[in-house]
mmJSON file of the N, C-alpha and C atoms, coordinates in Angstrom:
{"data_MODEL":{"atom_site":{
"group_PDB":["ATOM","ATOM","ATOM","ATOM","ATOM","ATOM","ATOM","ATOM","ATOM","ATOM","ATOM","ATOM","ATOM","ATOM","ATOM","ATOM","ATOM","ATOM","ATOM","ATOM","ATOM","ATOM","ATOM","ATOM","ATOM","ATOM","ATOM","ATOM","ATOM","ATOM","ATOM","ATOM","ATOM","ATOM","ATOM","ATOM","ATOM","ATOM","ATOM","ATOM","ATOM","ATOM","ATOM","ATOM","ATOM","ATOM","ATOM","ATOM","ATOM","ATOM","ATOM","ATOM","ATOM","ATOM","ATOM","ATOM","ATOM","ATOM","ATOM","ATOM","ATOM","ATOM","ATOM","ATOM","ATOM","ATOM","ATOM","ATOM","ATOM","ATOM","ATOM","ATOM","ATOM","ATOM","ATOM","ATOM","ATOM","ATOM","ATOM","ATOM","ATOM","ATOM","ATOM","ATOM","ATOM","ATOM","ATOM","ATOM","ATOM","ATOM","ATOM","ATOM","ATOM","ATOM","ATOM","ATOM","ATOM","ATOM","ATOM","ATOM","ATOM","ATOM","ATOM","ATOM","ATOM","ATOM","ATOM","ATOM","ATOM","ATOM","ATOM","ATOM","ATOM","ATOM","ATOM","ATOM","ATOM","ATOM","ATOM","ATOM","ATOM","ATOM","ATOM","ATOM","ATOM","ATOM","ATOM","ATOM","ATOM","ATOM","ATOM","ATOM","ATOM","ATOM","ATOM","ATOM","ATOM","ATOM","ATOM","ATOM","ATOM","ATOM","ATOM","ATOM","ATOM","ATOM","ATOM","ATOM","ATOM","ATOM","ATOM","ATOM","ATOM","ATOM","ATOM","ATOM","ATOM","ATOM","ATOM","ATOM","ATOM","ATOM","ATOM","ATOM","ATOM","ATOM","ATOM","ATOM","ATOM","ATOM","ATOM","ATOM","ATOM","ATOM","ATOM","ATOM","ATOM","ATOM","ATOM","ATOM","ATOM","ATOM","ATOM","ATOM","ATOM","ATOM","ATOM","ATOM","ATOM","ATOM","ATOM","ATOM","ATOM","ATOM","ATOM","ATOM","ATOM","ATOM","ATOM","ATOM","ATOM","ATOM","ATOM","ATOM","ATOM","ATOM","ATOM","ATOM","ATOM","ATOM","ATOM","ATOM","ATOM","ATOM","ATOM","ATOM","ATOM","ATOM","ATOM","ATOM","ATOM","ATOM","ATOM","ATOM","ATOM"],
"id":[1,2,3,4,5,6,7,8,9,10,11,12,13,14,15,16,17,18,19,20,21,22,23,24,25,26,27,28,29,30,31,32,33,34,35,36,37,38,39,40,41,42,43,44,45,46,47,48,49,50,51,52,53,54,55,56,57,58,59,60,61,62,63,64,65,66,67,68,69,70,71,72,73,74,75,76,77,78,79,80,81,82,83,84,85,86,87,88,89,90,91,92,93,94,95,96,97,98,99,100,101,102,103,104,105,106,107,108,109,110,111,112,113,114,115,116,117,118,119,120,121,122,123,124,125,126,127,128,129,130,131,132,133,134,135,136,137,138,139,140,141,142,143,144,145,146,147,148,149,150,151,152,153,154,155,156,157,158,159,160,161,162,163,164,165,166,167,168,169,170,171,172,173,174,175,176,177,178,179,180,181,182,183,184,185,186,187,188,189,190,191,192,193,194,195,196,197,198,199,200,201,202,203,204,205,206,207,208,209,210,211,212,213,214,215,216,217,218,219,220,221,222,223,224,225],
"type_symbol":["N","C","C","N","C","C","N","C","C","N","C","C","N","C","C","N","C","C","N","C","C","N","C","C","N","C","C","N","C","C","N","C","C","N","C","C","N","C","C","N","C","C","N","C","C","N","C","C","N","C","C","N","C","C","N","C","C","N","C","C","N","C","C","N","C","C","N","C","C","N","C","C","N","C","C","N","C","C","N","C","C","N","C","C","N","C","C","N","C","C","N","C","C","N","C","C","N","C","C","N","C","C","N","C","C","N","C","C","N","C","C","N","C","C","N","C","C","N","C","C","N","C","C","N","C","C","N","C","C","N","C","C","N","C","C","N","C","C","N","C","C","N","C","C","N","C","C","N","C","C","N","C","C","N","C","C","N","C","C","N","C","C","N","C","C","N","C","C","N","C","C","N","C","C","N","C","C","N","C","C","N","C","C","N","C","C","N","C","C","N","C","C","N","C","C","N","C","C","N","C","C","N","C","C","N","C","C","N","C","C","N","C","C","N","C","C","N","C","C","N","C","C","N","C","C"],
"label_atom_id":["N","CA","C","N","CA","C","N","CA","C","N","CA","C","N","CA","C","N","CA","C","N","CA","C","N","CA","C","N","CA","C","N","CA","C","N","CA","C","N","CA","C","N","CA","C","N","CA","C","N","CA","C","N","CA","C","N","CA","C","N","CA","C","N","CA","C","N","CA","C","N","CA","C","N","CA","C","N","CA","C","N","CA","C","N","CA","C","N","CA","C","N","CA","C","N","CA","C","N","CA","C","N","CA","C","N","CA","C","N","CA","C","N","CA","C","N","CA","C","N","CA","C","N","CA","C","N","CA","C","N","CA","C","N","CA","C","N","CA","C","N","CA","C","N","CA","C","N","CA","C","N","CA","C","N","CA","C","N","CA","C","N","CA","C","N","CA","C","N","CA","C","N","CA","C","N","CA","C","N","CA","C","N","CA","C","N","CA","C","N","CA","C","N","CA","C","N","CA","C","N","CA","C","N","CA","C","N","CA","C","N","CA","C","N","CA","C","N","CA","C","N","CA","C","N","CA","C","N","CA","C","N","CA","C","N","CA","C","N","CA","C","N","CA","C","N","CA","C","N","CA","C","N","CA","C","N","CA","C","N","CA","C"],
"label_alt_id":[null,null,null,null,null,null,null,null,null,null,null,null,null,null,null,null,null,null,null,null,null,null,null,null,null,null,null,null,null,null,null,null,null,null,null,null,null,null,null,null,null,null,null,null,null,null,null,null,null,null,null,null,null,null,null,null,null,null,null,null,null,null,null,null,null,null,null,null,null,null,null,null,null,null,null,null,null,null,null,null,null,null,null,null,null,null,null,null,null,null,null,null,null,null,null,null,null,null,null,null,null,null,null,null,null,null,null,null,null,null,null,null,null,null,null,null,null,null,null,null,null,null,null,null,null,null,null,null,null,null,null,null,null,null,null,null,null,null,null,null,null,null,null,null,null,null,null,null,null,null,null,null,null,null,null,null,null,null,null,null,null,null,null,null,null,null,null,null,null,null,null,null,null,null,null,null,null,null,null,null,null,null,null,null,null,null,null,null,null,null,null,null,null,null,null,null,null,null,null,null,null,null,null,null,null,null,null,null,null,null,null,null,null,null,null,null,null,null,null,null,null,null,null,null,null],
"label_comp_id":["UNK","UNK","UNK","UNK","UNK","UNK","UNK","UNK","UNK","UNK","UNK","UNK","UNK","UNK","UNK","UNK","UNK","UNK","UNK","UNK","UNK","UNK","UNK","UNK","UNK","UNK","UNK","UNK","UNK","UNK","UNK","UNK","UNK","UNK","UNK","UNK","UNK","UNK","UNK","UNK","UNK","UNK","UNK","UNK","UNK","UNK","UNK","UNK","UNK","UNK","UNK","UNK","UNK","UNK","UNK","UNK","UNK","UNK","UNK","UNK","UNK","UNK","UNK","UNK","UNK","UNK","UNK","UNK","UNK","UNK","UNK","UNK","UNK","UNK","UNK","UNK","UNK","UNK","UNK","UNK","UNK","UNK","UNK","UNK","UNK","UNK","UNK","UNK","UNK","UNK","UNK","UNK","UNK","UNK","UNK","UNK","UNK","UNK","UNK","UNK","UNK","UNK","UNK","UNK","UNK","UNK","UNK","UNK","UNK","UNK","UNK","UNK","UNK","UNK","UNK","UNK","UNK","UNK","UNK","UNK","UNK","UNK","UNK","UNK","UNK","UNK","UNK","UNK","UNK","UNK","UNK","UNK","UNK","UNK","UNK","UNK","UNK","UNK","UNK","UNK","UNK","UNK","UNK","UNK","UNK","UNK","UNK","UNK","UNK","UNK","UNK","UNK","UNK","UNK","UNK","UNK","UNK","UNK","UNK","UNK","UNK","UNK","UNK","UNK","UNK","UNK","UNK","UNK","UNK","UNK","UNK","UNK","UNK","UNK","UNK","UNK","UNK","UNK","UNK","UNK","UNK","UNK","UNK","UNK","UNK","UNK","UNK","UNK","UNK","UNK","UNK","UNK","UNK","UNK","UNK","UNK","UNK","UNK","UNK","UNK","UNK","UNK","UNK","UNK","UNK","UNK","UNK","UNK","UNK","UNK","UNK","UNK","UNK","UNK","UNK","UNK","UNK","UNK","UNK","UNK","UNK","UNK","UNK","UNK","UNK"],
"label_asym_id":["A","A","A","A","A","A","A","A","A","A","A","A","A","A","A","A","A","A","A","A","A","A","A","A","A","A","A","A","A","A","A","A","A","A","A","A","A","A","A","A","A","A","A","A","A","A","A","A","A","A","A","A","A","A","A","A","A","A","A","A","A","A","A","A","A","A","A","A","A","A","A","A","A","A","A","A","A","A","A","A","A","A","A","A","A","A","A","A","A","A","A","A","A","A","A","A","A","A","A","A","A","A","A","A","A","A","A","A","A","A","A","A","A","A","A","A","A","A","A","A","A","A","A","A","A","A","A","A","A","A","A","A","A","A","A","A","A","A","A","A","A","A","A","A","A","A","A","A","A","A","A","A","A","A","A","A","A","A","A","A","A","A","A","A","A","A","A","A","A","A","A","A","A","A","A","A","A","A","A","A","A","A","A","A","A","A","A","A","A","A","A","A","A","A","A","A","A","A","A","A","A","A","A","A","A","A","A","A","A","A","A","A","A","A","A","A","A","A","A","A","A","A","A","A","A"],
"label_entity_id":["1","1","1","1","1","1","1","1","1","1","1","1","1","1","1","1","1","1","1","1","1","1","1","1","1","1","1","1","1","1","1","1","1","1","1","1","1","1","1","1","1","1","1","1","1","1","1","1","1","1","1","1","1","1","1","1","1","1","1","1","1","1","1","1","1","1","1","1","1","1","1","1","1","1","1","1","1","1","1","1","1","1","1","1","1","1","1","1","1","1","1","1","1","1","1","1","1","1","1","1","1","1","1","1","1","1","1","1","1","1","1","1","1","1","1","1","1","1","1","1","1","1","1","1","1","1","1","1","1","1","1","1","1","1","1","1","1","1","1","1","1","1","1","1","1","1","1","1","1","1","1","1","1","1","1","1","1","1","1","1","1","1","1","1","1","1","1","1","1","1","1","1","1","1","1","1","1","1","1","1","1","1","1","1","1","1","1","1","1","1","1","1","1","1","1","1","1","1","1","1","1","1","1","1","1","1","1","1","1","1","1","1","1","1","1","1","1","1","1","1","1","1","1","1","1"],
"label_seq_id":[1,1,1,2,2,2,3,3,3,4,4,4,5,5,5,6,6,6,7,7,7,8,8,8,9,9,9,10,10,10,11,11,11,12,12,12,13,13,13,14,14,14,15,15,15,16,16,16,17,17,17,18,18,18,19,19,19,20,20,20,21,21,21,22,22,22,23,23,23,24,24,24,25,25,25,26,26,26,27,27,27,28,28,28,29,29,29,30,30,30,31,31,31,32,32,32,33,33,33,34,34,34,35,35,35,36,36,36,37,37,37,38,38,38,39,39,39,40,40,40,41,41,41,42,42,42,43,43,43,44,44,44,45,45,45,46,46,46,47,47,47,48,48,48,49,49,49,50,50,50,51,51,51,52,52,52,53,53,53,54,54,54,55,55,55,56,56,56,57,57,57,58,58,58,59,59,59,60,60,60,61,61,61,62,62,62,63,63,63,64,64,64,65,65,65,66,66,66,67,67,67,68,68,68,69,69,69,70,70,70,71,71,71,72,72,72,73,73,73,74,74,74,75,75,75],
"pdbx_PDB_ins_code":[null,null,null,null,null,null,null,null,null,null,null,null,null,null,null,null,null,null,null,null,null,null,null,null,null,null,null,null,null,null,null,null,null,null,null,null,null,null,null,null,null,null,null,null,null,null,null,null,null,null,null,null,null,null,null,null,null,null,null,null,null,null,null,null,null,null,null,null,null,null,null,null,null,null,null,null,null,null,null,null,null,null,null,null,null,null,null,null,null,null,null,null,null,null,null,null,null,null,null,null,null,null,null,null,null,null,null,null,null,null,null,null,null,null,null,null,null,null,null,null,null,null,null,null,null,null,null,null,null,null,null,null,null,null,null,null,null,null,null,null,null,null,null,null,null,null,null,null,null,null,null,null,null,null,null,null,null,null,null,null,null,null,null,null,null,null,null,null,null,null,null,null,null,null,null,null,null,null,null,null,null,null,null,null,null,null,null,null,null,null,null,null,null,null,null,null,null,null,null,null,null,null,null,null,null,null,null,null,null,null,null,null,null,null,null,null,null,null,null,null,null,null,null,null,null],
"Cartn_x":[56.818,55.557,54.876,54.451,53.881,52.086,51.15,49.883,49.231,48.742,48.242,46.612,45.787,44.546,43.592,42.531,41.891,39.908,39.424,37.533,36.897,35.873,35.65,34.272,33.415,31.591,31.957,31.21,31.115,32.492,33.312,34.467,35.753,36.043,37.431,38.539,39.567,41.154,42.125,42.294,43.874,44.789,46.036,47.246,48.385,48.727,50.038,51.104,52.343,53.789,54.633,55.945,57.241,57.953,59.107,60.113,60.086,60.128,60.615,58.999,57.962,56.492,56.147,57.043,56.532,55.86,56.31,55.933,54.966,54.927,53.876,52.419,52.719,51.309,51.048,51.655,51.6,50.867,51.013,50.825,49.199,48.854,47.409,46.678,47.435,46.444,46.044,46.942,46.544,45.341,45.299,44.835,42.906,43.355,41.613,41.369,42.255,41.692,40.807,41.415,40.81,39.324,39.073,37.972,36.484,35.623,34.564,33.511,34.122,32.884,33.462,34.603,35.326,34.884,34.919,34.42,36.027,36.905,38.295,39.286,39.459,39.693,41.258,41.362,42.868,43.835,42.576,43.187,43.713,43.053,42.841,44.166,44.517,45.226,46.85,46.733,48.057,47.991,47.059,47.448,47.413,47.394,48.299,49.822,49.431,51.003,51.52,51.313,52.683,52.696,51.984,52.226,53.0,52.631,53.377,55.069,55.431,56.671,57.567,56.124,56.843,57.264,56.69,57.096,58.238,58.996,59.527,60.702,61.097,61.79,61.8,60.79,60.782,61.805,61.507,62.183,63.669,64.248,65.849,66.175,65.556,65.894,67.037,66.592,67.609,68.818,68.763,69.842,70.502,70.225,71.071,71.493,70.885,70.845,72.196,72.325,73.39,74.438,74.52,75.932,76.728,76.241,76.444,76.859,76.479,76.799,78.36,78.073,79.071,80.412,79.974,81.773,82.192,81.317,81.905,82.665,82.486,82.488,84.478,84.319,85.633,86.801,86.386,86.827,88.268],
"Cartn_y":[-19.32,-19.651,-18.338,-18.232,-17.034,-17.472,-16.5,-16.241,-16.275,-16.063,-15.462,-15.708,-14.788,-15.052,-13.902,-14.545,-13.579,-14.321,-13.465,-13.586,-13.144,-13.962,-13.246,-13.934,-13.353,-13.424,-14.237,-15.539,-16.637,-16.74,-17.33,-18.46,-17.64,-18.161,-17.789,-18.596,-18.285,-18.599,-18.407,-19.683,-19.074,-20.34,-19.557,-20.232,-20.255,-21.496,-20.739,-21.963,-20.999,-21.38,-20.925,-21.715,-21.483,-21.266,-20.096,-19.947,-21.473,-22.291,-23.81,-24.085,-23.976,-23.868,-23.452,-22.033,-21.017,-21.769,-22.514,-22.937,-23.764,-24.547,-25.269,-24.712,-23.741,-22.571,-22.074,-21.701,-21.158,-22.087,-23.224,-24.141,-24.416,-24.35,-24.768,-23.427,-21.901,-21.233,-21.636,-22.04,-22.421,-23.452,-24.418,-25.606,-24.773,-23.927,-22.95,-22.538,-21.796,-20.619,-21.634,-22.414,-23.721,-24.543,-24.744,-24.812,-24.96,-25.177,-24.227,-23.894,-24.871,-24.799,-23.897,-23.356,-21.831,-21.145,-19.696,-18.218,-17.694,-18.47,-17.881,-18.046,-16.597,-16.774,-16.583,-16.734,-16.533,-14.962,-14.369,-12.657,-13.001,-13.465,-13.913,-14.637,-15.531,-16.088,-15.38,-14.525,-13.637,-12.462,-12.239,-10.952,-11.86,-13.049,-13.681,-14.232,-15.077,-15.132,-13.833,-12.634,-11.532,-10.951,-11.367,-10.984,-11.62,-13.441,-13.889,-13.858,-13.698,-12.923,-11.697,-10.955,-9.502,-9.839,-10.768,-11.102,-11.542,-13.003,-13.183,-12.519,-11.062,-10.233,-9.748,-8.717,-8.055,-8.678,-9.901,-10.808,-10.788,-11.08,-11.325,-9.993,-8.755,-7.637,-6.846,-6.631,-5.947,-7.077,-8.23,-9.109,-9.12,-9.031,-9.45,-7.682,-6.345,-4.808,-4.939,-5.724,-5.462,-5.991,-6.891,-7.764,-7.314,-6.803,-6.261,-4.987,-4.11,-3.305,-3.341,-4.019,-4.431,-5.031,-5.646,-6.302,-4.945,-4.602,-3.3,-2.116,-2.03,-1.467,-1.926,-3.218,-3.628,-4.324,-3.808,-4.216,-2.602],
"Cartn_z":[-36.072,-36.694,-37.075,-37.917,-39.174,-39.252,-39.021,-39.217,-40.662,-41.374,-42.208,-42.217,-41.948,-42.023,-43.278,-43.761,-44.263,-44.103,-43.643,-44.017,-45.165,-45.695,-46.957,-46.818,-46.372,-46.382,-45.161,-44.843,-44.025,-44.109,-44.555,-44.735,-44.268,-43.177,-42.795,-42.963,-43.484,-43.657,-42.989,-42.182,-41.254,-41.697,-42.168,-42.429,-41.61,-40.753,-40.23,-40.807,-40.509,-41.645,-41.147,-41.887,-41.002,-41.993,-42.453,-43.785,-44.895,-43.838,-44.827,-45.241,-45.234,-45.45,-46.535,-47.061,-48.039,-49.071,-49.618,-50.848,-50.596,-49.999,-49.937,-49.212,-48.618,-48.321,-49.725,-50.72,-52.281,-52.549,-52.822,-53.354,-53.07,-51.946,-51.095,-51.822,-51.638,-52.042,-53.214,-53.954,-55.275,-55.529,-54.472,-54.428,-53.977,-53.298,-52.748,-53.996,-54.665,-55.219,-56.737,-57.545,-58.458,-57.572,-56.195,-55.616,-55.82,-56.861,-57.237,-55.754,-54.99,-53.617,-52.76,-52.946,-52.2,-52.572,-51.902,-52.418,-52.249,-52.628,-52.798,-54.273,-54.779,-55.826,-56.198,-57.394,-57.83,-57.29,-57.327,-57.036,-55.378,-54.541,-53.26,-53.096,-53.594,-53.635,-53.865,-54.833,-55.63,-54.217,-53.465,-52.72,-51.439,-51.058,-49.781,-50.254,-51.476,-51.478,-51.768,-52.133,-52.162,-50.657,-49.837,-48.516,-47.851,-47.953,-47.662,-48.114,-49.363,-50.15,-49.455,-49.37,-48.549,-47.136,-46.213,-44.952,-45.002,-45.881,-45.653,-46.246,-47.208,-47.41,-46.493,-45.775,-44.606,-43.468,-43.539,-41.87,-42.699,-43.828,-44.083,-44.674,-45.096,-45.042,-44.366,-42.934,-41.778,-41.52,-41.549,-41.103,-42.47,-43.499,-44.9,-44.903,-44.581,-45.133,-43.439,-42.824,-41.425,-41.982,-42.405,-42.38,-43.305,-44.391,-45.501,-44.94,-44.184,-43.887,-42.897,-41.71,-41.6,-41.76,-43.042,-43.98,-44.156,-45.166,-45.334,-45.248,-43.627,-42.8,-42.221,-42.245,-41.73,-42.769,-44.101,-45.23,-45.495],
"occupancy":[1.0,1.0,1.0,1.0,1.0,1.0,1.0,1.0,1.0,1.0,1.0,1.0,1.0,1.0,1.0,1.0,1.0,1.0,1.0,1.0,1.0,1.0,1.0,1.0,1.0,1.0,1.0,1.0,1.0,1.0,1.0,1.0,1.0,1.0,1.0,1.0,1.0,1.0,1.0,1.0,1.0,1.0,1.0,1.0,1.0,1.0,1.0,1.0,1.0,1.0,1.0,1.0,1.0,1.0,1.0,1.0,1.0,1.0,1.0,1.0,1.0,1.0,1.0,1.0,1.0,1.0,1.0,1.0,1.0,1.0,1.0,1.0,1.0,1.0,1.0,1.0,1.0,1.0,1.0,1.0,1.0,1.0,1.0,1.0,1.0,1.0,1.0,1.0,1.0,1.0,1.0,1.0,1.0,1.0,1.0,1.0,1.0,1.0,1.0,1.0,1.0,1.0,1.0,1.0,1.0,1.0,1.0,1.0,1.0,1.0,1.0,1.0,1.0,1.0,1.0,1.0,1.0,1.0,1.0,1.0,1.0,1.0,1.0,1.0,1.0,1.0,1.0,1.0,1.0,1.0,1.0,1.0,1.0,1.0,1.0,1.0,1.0,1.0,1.0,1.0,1.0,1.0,1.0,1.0,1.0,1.0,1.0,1.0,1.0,1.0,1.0,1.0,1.0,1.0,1.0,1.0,1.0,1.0,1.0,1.0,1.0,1.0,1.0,1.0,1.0,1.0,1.0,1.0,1.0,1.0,1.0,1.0,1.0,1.0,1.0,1.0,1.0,1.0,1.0,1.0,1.0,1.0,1.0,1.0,1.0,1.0,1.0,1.0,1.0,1.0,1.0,1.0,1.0,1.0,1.0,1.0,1.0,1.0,1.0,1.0,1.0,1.0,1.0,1.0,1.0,1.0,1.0,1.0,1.0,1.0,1.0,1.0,1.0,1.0,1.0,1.0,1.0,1.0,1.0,1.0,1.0,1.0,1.0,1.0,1.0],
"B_iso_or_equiv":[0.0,0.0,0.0,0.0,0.0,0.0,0.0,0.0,0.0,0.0,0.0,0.0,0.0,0.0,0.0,0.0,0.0,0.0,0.0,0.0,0.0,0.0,0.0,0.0,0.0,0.0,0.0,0.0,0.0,0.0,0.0,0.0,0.0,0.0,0.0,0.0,0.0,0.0,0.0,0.0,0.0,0.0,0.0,0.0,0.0,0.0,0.0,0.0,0.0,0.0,0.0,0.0,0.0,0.0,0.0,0.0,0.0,0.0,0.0,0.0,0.0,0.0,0.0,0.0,0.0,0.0,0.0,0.0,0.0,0.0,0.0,0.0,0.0,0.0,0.0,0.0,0.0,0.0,0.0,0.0,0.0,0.0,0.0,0.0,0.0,0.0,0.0,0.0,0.0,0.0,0.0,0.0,0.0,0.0,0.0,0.0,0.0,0.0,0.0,0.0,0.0,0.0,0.0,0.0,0.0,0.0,0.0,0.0,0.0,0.0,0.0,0.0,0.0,0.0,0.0,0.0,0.0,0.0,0.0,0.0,0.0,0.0,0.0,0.0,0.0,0.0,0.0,0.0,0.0,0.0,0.0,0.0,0.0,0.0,0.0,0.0,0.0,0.0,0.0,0.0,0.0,0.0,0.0,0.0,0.0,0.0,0.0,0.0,0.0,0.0,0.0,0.0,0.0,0.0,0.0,0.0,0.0,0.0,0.0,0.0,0.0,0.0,0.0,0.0,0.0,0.0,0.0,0.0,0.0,0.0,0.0,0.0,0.0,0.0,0.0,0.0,0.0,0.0,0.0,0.0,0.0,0.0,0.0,0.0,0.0,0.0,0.0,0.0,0.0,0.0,0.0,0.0,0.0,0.0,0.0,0.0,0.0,0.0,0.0,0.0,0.0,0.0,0.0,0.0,0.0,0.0,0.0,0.0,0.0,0.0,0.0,0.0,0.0,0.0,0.0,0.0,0.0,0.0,0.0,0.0,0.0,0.0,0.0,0.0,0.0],
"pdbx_formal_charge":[null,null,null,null,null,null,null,null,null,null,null,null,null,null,null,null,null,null,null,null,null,null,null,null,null,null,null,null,null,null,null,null,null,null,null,null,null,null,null,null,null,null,null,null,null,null,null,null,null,null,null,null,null,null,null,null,null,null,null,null,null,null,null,null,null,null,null,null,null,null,null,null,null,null,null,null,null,null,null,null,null,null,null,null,null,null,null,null,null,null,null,null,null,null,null,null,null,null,null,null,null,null,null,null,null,null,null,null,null,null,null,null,null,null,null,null,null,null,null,null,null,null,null,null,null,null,null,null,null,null,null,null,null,null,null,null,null,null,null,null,null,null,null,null,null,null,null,null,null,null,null,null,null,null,null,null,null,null,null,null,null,null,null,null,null,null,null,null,null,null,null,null,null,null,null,null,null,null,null,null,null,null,null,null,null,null,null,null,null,null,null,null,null,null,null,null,null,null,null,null,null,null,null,null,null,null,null,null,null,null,null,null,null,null,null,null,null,null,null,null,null,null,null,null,null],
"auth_seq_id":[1,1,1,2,2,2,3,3,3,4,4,4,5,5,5,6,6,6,7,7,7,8,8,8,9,9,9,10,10,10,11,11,11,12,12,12,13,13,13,14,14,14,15,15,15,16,16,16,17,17,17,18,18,18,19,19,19,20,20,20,21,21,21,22,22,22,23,23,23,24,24,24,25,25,25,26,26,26,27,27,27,28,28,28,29,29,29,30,30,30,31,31,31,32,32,32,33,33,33,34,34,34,35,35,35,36,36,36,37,37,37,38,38,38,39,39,39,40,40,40,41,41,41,42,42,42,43,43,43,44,44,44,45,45,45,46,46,46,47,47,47,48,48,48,49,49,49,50,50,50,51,51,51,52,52,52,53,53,53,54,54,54,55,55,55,56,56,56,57,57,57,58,58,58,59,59,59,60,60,60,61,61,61,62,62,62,63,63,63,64,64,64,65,65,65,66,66,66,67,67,67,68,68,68,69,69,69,70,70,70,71,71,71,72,72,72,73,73,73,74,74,74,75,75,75],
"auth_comp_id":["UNK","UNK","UNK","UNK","UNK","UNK","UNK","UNK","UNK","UNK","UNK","UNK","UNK","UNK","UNK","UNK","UNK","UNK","UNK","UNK","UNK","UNK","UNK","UNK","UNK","UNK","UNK","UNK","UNK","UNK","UNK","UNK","UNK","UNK","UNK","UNK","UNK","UNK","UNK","UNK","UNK","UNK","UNK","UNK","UNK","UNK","UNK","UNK","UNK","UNK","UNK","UNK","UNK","UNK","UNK","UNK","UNK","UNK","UNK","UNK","UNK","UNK","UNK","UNK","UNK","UNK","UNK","UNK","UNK","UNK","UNK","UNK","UNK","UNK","UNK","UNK","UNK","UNK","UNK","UNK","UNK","UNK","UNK","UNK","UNK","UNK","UNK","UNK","UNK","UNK","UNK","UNK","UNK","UNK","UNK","UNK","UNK","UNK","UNK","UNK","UNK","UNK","UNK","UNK","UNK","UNK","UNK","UNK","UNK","UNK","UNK","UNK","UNK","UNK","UNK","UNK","UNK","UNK","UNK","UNK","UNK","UNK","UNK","UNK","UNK","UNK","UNK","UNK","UNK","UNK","UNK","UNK","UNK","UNK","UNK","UNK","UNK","UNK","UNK","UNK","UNK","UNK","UNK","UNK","UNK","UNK","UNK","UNK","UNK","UNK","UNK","UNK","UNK","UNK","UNK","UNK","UNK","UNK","UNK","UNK","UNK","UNK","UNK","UNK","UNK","UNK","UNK","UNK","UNK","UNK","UNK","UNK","UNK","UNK","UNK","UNK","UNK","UNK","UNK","UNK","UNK","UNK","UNK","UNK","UNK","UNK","UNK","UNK","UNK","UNK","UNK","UNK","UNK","UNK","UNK","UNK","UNK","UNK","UNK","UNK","UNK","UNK","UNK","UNK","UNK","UNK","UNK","UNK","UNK","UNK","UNK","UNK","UNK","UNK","UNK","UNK","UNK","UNK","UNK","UNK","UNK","UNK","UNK","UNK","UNK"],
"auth_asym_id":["A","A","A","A","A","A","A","A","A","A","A","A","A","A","A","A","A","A","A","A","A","A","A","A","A","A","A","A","A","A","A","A","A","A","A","A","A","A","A","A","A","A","A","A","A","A","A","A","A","A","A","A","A","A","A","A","A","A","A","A","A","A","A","A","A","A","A","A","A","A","A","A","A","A","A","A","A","A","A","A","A","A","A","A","A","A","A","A","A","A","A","A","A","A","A","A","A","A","A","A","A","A","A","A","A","A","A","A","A","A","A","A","A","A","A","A","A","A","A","A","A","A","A","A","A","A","A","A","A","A","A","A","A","A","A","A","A","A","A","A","A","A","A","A","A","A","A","A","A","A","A","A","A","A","A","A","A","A","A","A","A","A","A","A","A","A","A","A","A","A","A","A","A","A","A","A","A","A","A","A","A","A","A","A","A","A","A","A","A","A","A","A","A","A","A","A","A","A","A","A","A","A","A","A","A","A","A","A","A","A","A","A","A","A","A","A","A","A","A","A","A","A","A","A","A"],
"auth_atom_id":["N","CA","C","N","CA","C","N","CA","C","N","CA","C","N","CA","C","N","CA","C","N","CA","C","N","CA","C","N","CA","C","N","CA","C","N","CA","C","N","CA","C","N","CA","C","N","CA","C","N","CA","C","N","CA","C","N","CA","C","N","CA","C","N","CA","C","N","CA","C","N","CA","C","N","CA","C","N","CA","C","N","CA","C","N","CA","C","N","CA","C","N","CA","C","N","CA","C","N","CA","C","N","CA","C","N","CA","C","N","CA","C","N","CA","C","N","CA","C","N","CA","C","N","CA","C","N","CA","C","N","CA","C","N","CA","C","N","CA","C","N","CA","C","N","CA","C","N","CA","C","N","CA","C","N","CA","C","N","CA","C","N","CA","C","N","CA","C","N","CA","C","N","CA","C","N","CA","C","N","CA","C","N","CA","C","N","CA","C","N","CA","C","N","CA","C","N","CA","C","N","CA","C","N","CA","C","N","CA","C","N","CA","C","N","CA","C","N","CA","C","N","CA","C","N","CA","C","N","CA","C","N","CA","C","N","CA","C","N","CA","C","N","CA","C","N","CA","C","N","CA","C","N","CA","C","N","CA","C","N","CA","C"],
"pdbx_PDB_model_num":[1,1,1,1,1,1,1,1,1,1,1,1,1,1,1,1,1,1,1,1,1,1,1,1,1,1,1,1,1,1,1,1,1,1,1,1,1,1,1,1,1,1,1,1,1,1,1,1,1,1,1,1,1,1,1,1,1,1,1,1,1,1,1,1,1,1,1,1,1,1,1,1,1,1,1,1,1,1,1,1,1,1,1,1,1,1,1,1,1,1,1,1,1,1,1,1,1,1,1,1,1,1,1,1,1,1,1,1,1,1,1,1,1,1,1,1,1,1,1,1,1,1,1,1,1,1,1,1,1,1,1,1,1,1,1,1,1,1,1,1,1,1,1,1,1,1,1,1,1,1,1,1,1,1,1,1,1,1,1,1,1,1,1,1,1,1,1,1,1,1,1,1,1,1,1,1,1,1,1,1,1,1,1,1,1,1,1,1,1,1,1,1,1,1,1,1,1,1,1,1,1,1,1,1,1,1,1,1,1,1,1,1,1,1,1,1,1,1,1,1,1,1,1,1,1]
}}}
């Protein structure tokens, strides 16, 4: 299970998500950021989902940058 929080004046945002989630957390920001009674905007929105993006590169990074290394290795 994955965090994502952000505050912005009063209004706090906490998202939590699991790899199989991704999209449909995209999707919600999307659903805030169109809002007019949010103080959360499209930009808001584009800099959680690329975080959320970068996390889940970050997490299959070292296991996809290993194995790969390893065929390799015994090839």
């Amino acid at each position: 299970m994955h965090v994502l929080a952000m505050v912005k004046g009063d209004e706090r945002y906490v998202f939590l998500y699991d790899p199989q989630s991704i999209e449909q957390l995209i999707d919600q920001l999307g659903k805030y950021a169109s809002d007019p009674d949010l103080d959360f905007t499209w930009y808001d929105a584009a800099i959680l989902a690329e975080k959320v993006r970068g996390q889940q590169t970050t997490l299959k990074g070292p296991h996809t940058a290993t194995h790969r290394w390893s065929k390799h290795m015994t090839e």
